Structure formats: C-alpha cells, structure tokens
Coordinates of C-alpha atoms and ligand atoms in Angstrom, one line a residue:
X23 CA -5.8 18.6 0.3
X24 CA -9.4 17.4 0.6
X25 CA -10.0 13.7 -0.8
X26 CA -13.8 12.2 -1.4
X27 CA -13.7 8.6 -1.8
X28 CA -16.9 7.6 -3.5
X29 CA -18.0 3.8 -3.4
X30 CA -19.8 1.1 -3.4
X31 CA -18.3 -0.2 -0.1
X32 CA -16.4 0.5 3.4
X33 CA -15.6 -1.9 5.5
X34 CA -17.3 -2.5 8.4
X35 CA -19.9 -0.7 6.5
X36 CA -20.4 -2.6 3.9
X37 CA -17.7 -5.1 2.2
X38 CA -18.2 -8.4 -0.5
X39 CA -14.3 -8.2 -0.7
X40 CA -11.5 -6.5 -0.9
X41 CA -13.1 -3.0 -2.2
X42 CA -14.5 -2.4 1.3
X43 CA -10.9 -3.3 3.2
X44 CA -9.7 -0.9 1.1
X45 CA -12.1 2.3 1.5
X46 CA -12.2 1.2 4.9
X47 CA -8.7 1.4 5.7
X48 CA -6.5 4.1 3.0
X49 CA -8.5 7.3 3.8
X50 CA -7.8 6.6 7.5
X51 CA -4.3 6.8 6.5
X52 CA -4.3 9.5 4.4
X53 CA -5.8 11.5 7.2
X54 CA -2.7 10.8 9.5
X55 CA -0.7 12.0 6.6
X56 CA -2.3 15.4 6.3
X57 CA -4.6 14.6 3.5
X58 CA -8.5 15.3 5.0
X59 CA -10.1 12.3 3.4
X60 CA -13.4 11.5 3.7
X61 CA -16.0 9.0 2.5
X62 CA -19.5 8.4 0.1
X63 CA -21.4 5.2 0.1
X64 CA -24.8 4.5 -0.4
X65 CA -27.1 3.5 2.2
X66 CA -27.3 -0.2 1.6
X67 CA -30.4 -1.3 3.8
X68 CA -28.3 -3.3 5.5
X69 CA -26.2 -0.5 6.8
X70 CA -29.5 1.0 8.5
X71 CA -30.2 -2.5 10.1
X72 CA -26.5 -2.9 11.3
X73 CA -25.1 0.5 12.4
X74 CA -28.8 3.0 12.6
X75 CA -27.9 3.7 15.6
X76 CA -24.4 5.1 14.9
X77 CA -26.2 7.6 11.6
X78 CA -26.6 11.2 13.0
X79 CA -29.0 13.1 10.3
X80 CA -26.7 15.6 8.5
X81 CA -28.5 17.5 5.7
X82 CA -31.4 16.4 3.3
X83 CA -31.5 18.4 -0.2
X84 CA -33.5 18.0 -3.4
X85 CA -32.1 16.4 -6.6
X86 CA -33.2 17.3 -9.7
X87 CA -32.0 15.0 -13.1
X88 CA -34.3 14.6 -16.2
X89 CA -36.9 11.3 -14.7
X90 CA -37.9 14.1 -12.0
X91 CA -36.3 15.6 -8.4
X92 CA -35.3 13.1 -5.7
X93 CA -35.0 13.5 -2.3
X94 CA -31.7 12.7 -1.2
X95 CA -31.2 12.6 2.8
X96 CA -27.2 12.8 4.0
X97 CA -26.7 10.8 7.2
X98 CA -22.7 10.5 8.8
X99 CA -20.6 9.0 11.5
X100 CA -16.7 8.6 12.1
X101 CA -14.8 5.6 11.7
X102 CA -11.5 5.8 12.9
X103 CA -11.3 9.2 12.2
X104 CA -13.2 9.4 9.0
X105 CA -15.8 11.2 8.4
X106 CA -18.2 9.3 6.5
X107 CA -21.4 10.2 4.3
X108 CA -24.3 7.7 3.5
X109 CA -26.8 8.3 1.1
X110 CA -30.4 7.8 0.7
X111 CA -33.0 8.2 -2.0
X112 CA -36.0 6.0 -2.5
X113 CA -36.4 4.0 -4.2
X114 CA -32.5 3.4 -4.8
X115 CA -30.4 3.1 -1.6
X116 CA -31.6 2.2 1.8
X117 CA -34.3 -0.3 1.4
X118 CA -33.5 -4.3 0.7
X119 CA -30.6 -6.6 2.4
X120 CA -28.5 -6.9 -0.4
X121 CA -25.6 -4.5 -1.5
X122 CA -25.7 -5.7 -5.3
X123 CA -28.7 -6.8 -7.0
X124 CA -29.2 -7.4 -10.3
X125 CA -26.7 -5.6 -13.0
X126 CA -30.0 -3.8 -14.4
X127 CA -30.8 -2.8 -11.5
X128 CA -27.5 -2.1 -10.3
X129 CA -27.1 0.1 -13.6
X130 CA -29.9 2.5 -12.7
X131 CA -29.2 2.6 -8.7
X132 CA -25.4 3.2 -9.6
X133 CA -25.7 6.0 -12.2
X134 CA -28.2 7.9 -9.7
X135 CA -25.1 7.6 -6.8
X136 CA -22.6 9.2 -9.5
X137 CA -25.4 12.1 -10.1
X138 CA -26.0 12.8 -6.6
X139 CA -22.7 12.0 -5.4
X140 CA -21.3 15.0 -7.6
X141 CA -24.6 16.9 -6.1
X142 CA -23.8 15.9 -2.7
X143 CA -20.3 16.9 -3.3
X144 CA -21.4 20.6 -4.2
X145 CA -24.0 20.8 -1.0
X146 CA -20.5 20.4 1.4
X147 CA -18.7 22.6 -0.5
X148 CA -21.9 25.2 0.0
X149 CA -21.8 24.5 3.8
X150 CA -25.2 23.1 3.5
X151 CA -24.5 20.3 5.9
X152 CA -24.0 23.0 9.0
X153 CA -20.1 22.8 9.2
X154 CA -17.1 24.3 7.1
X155 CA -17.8 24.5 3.3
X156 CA -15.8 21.9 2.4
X157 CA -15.5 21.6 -1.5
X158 CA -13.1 18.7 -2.2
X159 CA -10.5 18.8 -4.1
X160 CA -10.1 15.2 -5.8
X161 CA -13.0 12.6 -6.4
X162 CA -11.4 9.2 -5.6
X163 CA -14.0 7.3 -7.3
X164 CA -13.5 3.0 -7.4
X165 CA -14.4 1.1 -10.1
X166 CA -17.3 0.8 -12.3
X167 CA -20.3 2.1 -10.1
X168 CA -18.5 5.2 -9.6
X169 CA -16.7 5.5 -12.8
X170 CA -19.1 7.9 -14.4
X171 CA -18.3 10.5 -12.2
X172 CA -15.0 11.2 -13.9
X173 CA -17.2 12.2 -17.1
X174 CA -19.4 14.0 -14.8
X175 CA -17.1 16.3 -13.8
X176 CA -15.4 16.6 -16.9
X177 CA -18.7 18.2 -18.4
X178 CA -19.1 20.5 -14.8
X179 CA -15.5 21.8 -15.0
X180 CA -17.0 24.7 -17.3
X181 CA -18.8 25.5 -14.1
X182 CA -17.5 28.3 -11.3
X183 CA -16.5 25.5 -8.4
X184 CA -15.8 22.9 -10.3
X185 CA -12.7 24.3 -12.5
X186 CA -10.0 22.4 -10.9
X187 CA -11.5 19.6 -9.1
X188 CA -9.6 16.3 -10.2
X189 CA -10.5 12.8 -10.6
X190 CA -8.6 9.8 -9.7
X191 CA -10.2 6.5 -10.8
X192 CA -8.6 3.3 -9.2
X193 CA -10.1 -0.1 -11.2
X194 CA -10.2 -3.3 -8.5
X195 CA -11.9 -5.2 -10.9
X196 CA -11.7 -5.0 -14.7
X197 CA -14.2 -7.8 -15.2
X198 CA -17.1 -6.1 -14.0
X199 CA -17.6 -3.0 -16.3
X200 CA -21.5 -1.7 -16.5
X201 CA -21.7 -2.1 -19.9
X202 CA -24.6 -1.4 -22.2
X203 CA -25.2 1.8 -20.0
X204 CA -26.3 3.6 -23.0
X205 CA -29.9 3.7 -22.7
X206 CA -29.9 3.8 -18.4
X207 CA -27.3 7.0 -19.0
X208 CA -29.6 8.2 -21.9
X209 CA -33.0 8.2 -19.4
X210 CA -30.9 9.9 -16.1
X211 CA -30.0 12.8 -18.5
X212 CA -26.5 12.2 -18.9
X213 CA -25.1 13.8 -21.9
X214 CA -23.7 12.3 -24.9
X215 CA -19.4 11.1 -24.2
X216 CA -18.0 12.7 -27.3
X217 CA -14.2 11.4 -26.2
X218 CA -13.2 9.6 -30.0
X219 CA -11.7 6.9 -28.7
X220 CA -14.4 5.7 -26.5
X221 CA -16.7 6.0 -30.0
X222 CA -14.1 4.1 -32.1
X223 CA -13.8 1.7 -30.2
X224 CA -17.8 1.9 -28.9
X225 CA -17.3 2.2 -25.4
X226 CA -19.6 5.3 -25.0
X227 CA -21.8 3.1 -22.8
X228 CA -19.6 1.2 -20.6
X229 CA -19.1 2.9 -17.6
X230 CA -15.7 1.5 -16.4
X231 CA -14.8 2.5 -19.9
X232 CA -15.6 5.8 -19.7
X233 CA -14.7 6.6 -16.2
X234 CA -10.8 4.9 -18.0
X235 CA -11.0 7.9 -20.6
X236 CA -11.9 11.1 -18.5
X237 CA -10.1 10.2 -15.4
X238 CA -7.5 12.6 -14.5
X239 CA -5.5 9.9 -13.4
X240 CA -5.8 5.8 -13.1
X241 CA -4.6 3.6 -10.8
X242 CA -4.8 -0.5 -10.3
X243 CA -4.1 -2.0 -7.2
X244 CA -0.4 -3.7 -7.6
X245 CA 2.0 -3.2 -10.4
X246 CA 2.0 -6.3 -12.2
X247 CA -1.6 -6.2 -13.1
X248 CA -1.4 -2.3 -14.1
X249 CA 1.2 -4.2 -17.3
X250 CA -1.3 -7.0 -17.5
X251 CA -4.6 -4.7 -17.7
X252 CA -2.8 -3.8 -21.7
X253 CA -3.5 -7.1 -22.8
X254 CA -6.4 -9.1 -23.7
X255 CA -6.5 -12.0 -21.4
X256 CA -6.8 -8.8 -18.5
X257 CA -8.6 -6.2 -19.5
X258 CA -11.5 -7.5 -20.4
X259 CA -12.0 -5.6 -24.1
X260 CA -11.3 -2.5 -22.5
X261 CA -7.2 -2.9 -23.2
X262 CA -7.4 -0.4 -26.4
X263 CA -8.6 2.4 -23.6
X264 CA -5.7 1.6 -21.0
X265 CA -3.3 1.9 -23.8
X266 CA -4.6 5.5 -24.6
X267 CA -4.7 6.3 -21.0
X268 CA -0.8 4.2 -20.3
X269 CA 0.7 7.1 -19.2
X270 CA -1.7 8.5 -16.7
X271 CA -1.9 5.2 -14.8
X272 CA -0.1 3.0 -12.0
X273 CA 0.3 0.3 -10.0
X274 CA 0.1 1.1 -6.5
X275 CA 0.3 -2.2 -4.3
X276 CA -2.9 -2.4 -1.6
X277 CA -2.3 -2.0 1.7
X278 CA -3.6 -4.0 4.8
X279 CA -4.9 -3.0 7.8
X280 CA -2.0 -4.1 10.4
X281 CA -3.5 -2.9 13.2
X282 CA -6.8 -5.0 12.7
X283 CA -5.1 -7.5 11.5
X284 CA -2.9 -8.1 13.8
X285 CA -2.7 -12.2 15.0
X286 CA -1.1 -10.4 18.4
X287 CA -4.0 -9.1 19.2
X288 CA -6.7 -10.3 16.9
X289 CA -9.6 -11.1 19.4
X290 CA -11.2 -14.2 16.9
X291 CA -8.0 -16.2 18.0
X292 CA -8.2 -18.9 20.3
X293 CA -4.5 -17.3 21.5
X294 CA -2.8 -14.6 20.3
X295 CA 0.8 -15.1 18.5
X296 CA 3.7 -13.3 17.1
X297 CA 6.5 -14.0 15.1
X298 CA 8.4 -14.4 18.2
X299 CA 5.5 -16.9 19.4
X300 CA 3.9 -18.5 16.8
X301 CA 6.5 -21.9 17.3
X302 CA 5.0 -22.5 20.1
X303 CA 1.3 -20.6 20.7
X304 CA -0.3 -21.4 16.9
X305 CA -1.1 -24.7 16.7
X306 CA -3.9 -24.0 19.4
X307 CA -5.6 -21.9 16.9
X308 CA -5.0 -24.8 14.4
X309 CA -6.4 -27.2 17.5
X310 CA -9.3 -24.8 18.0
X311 CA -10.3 -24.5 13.7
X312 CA -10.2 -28.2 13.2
X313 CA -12.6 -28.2 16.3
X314 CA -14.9 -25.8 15.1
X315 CA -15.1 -27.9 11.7
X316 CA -15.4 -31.0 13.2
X317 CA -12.4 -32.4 12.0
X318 CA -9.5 -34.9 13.7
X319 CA -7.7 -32.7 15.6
X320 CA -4.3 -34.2 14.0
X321 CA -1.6 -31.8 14.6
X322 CA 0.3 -33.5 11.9
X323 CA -2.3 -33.2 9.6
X324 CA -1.5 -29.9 6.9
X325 CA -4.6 -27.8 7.0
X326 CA -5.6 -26.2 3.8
X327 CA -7.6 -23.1 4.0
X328 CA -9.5 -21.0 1.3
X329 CA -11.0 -18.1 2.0
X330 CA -12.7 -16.9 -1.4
X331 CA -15.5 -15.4 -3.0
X332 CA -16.3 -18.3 -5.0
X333 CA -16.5 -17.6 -8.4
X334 CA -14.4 -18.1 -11.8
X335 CA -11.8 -15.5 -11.1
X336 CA -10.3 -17.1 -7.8
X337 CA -9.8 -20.0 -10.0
X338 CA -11.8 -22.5 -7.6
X339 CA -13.5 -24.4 -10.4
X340 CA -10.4 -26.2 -11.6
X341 CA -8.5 -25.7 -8.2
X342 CA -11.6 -27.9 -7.3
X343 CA -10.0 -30.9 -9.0
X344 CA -6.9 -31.2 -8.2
X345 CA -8.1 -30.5 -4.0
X346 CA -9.7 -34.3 -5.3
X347 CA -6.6 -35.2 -5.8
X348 CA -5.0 -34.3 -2.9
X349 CA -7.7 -35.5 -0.7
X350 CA -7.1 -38.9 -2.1
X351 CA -3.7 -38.7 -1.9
X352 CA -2.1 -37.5 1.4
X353 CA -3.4 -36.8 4.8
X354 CA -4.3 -33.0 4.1
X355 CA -7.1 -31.7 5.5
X356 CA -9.8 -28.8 3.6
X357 CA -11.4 -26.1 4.9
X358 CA -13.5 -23.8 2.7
X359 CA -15.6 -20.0 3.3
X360 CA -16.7 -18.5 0.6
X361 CA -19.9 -17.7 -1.3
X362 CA -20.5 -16.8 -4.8
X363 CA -21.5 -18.6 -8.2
X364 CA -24.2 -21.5 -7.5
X365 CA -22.2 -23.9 -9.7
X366 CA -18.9 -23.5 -8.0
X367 CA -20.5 -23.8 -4.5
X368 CA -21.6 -26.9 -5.4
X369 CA -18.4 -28.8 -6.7
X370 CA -16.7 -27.4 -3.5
X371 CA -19.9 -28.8 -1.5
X372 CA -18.8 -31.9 -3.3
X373 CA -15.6 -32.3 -2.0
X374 CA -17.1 -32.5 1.4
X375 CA -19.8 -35.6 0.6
X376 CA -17.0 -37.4 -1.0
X377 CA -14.1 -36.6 1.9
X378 CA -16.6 -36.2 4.5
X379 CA -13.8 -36.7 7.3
X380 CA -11.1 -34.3 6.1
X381 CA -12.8 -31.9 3.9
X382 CA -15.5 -29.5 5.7
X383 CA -17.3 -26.3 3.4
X384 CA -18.8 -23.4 5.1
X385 CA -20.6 -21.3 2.1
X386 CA -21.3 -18.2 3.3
X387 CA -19.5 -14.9 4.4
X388 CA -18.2 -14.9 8.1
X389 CA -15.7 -12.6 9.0
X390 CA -14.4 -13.8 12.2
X391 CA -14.2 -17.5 10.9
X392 CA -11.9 -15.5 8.2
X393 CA -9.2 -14.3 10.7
X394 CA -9.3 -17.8 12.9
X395 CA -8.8 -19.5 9.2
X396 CA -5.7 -17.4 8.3
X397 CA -4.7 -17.7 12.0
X398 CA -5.1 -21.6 12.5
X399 CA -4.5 -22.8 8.7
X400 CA -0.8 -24.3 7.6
X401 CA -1.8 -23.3 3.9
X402 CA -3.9 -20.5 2.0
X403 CA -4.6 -21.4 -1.5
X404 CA -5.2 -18.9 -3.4
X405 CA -5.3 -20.3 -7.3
X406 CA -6.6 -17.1 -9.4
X407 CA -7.0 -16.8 -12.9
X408 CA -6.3 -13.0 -12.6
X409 CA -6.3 -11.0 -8.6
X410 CA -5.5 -7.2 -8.9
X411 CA -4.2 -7.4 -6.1
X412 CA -5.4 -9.7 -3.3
X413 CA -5.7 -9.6 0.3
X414 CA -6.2 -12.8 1.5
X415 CA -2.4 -13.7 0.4
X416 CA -1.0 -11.2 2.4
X417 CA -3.6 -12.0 5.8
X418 CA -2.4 -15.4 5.4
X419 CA 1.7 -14.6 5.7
X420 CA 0.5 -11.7 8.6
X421 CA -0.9 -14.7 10.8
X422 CA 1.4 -17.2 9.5
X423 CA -0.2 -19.3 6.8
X424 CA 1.9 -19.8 3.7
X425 CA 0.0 -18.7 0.5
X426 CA 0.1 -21.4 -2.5
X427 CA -0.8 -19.3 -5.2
X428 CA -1.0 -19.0 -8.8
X429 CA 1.6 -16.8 -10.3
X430 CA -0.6 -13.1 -11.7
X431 CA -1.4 -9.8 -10.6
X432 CA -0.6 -9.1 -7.0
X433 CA -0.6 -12.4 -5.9
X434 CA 2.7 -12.4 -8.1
X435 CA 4.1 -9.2 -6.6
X436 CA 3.8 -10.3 -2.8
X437 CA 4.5 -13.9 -2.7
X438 CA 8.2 -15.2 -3.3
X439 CA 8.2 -19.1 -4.3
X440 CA 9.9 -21.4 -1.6
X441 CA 13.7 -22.1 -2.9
X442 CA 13.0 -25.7 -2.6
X443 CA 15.6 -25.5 0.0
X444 CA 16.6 -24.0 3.2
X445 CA 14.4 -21.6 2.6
X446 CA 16.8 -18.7 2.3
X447 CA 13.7 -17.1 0.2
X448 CA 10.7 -17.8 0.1
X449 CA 6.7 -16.9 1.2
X450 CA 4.7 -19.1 -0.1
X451 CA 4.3 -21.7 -2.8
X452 CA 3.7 -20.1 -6.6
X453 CA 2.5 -22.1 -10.0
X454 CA 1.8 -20.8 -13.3
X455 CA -0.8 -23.3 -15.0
X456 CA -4.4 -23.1 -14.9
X457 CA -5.0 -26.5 -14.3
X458 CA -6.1 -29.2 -11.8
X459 CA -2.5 -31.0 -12.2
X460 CA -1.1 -27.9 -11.2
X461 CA -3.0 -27.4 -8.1
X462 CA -2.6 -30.8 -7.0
X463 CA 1.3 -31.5 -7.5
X464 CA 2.2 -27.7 -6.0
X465 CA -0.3 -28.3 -2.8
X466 CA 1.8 -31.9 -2.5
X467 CA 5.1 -30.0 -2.7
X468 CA 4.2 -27.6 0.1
X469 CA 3.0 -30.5 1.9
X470 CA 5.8 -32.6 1.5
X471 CA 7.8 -29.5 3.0
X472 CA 5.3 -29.0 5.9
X473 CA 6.6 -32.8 6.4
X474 CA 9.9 -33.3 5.7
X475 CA 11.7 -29.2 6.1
X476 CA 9.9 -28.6 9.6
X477 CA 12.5 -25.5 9.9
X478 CA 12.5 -24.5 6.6
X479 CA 8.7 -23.6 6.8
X480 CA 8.9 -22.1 9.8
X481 CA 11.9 -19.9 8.1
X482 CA 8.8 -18.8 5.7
X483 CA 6.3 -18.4 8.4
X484 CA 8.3 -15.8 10.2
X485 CA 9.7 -14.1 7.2
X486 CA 6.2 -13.5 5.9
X487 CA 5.2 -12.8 9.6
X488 CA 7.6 -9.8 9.2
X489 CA 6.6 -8.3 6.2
X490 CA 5.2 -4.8 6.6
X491 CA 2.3 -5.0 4.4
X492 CA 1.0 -1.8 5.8
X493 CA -0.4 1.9 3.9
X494 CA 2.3 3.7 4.8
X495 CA 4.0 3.1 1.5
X496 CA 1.2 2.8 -0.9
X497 CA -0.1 5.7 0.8
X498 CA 2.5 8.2 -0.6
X499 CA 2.0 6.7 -3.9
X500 CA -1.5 8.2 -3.7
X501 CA -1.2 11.4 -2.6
X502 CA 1.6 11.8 -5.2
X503 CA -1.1 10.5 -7.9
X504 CA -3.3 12.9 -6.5
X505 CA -1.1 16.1 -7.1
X506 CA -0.7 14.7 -10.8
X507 CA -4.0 14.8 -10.9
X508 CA -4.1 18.1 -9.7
X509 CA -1.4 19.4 -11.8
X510 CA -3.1 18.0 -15.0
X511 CA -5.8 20.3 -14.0
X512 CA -3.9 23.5 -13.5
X513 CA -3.9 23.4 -9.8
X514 CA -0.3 23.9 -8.0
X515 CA 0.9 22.4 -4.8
X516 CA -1.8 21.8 -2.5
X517 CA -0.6 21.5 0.7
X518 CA -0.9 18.8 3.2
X519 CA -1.8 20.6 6.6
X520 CA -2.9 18.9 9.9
X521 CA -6.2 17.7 9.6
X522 CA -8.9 19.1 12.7
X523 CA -11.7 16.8 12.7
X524 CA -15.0 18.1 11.0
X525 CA -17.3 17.3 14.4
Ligands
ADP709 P1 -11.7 -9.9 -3.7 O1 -11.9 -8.5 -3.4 O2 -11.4 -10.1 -5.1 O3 -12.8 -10.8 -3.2 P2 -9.4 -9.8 -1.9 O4 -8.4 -10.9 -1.5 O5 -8.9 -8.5 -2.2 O6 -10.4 -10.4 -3.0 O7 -10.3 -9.5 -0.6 C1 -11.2 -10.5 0.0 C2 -11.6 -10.0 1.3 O8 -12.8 -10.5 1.7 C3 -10.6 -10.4 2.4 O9 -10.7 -9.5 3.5 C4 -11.2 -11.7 2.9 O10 -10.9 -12.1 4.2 C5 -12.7 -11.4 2.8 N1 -13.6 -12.6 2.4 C6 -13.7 -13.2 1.3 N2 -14.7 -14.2 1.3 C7 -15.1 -14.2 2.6 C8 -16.1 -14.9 3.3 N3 -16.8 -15.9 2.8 N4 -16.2 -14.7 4.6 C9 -15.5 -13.7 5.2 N5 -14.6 -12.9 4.6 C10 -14.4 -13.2 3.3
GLC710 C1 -10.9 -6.5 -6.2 C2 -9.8 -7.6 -6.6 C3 -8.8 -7.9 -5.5 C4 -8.3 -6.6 -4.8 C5 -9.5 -5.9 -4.3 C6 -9.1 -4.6 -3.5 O1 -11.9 -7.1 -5.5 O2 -10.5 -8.7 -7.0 O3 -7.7 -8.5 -6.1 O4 -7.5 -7.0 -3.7 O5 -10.3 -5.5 -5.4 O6 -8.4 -3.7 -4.3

C-alpha cells in the first residue's frame, strides 16, 4: 500500500505545533508496518536555510493551471526512513522565513500546493523522478491547506490513473478552515464543487469544508473531539458537514514519538531519568531549569510549566488570571514558552513584571528548552478551550510532569483526574470551567498534593511515566481507515509487503 502524506509541515522540517510531530513521526511508522509511506511539503524558505544541504535535486516539471505554467522543481531526502518530497515554485514556496503568512496569501500559496501536489503525485507515478513509478494509492492530506485535494481528485477519478486512488483527510484543527476561497479557487481554475450539501449550507468556498465532503474518509486526532466536532461550540460552523459525513469519520488518538522523546535518553536533559530513576535523578533537571530562568533554586518550590502556542484556544488568556492568583498566593513558581497572539503575549509578559522573582516568560519557540521544561517542571498546565488532541499533555507524563488540564478533546481522553487520595488513579489534575477561579483553585489543589501526598504524586509520576503513548496502536487504526477508504473506492485488499527503500 503506497501512502502520500501531503502538508503543511514535518517535523524537524518544518513544525508550529503538533501537525509537524505528527507527519514527522506516523509515516515512519507506517513504513515499519509494511505501508510505503512517503511525504509532500512545501519548500518553506526556511527549510532551504536549515537543511540545503541535506535536498538532493530530484526532478523539475512544468505546471500548467489557468493564471499560466509554473515551474515546479522536486527536491528529496530521508528522514528516518522516509522518503520526503519538497516543493518549489516561485513565487509560492521557497523564498521568505516564515511558514504561514497572511491567510490571503496563504489562500493562494495553499491552493497552488493542492494543484501541484496532485501533479507531483502523477509525475512519480510516471517514473519521472528516475526511480520506480510509484503512483500512490491514498492521499493523506491534513487539514485545511491540503483539504482541496480530496475534491481534486474526486474530479480526476474520471481519468485512467486516477480511478481508485483514495483520500483520507485527518482535521487537527477545525478553527482554521480557508474560507472565502471562492474567488482564489475561481482564478487557479478549479472547477465549480457541485456536492448539495456544501451549496446548502454555502460551504463551496471553504476549503476545510470541502476537503470534509469529498474525502473518502475523515479522521480527527482523539475520539472525544471526533463527538465534539458535531456540535457547535467545536466545529466551528462546519458541524452540519461532519454530520453528513458521521459515518466515514474517527477518532484516532495521536501518537508520540517515544523514542525522541524519551527523558532516558533525551540529550536537552541536565541527566537523564526513568521511571525507575526519576525519585532520585529529576530534581537536577528541575535544579538546572530554575537556573536557566533565573529563578530561586527552591527544591520545595512547585514549578509550573506551559509550553503553548499562545493564543485563545490553549485557553491562556483567562488561565492568565488565575496564574495571578496563584502567584500571590502560595510559593509556586511560573515558567512560560510560547509565541502567538500579541495580546496574550503580553498579559503573560505581565505576570513576569508583577512576580518578577517567581514568574519568568520566554516568548518565542525553542525546542530544546521544550524537552528540559517537561523534564524539570512539577506541573504542565495545559487549560484549553478545545485541544484535538494535544501533545504537550502526554510529553509532560513521558518525562514526569503531571498535566493540570481542562477537561475536552484529547486532553480528556489521556489524562485521568488524581483520586484526591492515594492515588490509586490518577495522571494529572482535570477541571471543567473556563474560568480564572478554575485555574487557580485546581493549580492550588495539585499543589497542595505536591506538599502534603509526597508519595501519592510520585504514584502519578510513575504511572504516567509508564504509559505507552506510542504509534503502534493508532497506527493500525490508520491503515484500517485507509483500506475503508480503499474499499469505498472499489479497490480490494491491498496488501502490506516489506517496504525496500526508494534510494
Ligand atoms: P498544537 O499543535 O495545537 O500547538 P500540540 O500539543 O499538539 O498543540 O503540539 C504542540 C507541539 O509544539 C509540542 O511538540 C510542543 O512541545 C511544541 N511547542 C509549542 N510551543 C512551543 C514553543 N514555544 N517552543 C518549542 N516547542 C513548542
Ligand atoms: C492541532 C491541535 C492539537 C493536535 C495537533 C496534532 O494543532 O491543536 O491538539 O495535537 O494538531 O494533531
């Protein structure tokens, strides 16, 4: 079975968040399980400034689309066993330093990848890239820059090649959609998307919308949020087209990295740990992170950690409040990463000139510093409004941080609320409200246990030190969405073989 994931980002490629852990890490898997995955991403410029060195030429072709013929240059390298494609085209992908820019922008730039990706697509399945013809047989596209590609194919399929290729759209993020398309998809040449329930309930230019209709199959990326996507408060006016689509769509829980993310051999620790060690090894990494911030280095001081894009959806703004509280109350100390909405960076920024001597902010995107955070930190709070699935929850019980988290999406379906006693169950600290109060009084509860139930914590520590958080699992989930996909279009059992490598 041949797989092309097509995205925005791959880790170490190119990652704002959790998309890019998760292109970088499930084909890998998939390979080891006999599916020959590979990758697409565009050349973000800085990809070339990065990893140039690593790009090896593969095949330039021309594309033609209605605003005129492009030429569209194919560079590749491995990672971990993955082959991986980058894309070109002036003046869309591989100038600039950014991997976003601005949503009309990013409107044009994305709706040219989906073109050439399905072009690119075609050109290995030729041969034209020098090796095996290699036509795959599922698009794995992820969320709305790649959603169009569903439709895409959908209007090839009446084409010799393209008769049973399948799609398989996975949606990260519901919030972010491409809407108002209509007049970017009008000017690329895109044809008119006749589906009725995307023109009754006028989503004909919406490209997560679209890619949620003519997908072969749908996935989110844990089960609770694939029930909450159906409602409102989720999905984001796009609800009415997961309910016509309820059947052909999942929830299949993330995975994580283990071996990268592994605190027994993570190389940004001050010293390695294990659930066997952390008693007694950890708090030098704890030591070593209030160092770095320039903070008391109080062993008895809880440490509270966020790691977070900084924007509405991780719930920072009002988690910012009740952090005040808790500043002024106990003996906790802050530490913040994250970048994202001006406003937000500001109130966290806040915190720090008003608790100067416990409460240290770091905006900006550092991916080390991430790993010694989860590795060093007593808490991760992690206070979404909605989290499809979240990673940062499940990095923080790897390396031994308790998650106190707000009760949706995945952040629901990996964290078990502390039993308030010996802690015969329990991960992590969960609340429900979306409020500063609720913040504050659940951070001073997990506090008063780091205090008072010493070995009650540590119960929680090594149990979610345990957890297998790894692909193995979700990874049969996919290939088993990826024969329904198959199936719906007419293909039968395509086997799983061992996978040579393509160089
Ligand atoms: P999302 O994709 O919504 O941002 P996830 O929890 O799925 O949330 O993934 C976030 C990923 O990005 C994690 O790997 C986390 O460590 C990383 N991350 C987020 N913000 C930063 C930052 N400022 N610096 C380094 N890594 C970050
Ligand atoms: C999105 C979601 C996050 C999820 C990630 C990877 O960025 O916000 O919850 O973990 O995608 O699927």
């Amino acid at each position: 079975m041949r797989v092309l994931f097509i995205a925005a980002e791959m880790a170490p490629f190119a990652k704002t968040g959790g998309l890019g852990d998760v292109v970088g890490s499930l084909p890998a898997v998939l390979r080891r399980k006999g599916v020959d995955a590979r990758v697409l991403i565009p050349l973000h410029g800085p990809i070339k400034a990065a990893f140039g060195d690593r790009l090896e030429h593969l095949f330039t072709f021309a594309f033609s689309r209605r605003p005129g013929t492009a030429d569209v240059h194919i560079y590749t390298t491995e990672q971990d066993g993955v082959p991986v494609y980058f894309l070109q085209s002036w003046p869309f992908f591989g100038e600039g330093d950014a991997i976003y820019t601005d949503l009309n922008w990013d409107r044009e730039r994305f709706i040219f990848f989906s073109q050439a990706a399905m072009a690119v697509a075609w050109e290995l399945g030729q041969g034209h890239h020098g090796g095996e013809p290699w036509m795959p047989d599922v698009l794995h596209v992820h969320d709305w820059h790649t959603a169009l590609i569903p439709f895409l194919l959908h209007e090839a399929r009446f084409q010799p090649g393209w008769e049973d290729v399948a799609s398989v759209l996975t949606i990260h993020n519901m919030a972010y959609q491409g809407w108002d398309a209509g007049g970017y998809l009008w000017m690329a040449g895109v044809p008119g998307r006749h589906d009725p329930h995307l023109i009754y309930q006028n989503k004909t230019d919406n490209l997560l919308g679209i890619g949620i209709i003519y997908a072969d199959k749908l996935n989110t990326v844990s089960p609770r949020h694939a029930i909450e996507l159906h409602y409102p408060r989720f999905g984001e006016g796009l609800e009415g087209l997961i309910w016509v689509r309820d059947s052909d769509l999942v929830g299949i829980l993330n995975g994580l990295d283990m071996e990268h993310n592994n605190p027994e051999t993570d190389p940004a620790l001050a010293r390695n740990f294990s659930w066997r060690t952390f008693r007694t090894d950890r708090i030098e990494n704890k030591r070593a992170l209030q160092y770095e911030f320039a903070l008391e280095q109080r062993d008895d001081a809880p440490l509270i950690a966020i790691v977070s894009r900084l924007v509405e959806q991780k719930g920072m703004d009002f988690a910012a409040e009740g952090l005040r509280w808790v500043l002024a109350e106990t003996s906790a100390q802050l530490i913040v990463l994250g970048t994202g909405k001006p406003e937000i960076e500001e109130q966290m920024r806040r915190l720090e000139w008003d608790f100067g001597w416990k409460a240290k902010v770091y905006i900006g995107y550092n991916a080390a510093l991430a790993q010694r955070m989860y590795g060093g930190a007593d808490m991760l709070l992690v206070p979404s409004r909605y989290e499809p699935c979240g990673l940062t929850q499940m990095l923080a019980m790897r390396y031994g941080a308790l998650p106190v988290v707000r009760e949706t999406g995945g952040l629901a379906d990996t964290v078990v609320n502390y039993d308030n006693g010996p802690a015969d169950q329990g991960t992590g600290f969960v609340f429900l409200w979306e409020e500063p109060e609720a913040v504050r009084h659940t951070l001073r509860w997990a506090i008063d246990t780091y205090r008072n139930r010493r070995a009650a914590w540590e119960r929680m520590q090594e149990r979610g030190m345990r957890i297998d958080w790894g692909w193995e699992r979700p990874v049969r989930q996919y290939i088993a969405l990826y024969e329904q996909a198959l199936a719906k279009v007419g293909r039968g059992q395509v086997g799983l073989t061992e996978i040579r490598q393509p160089h």
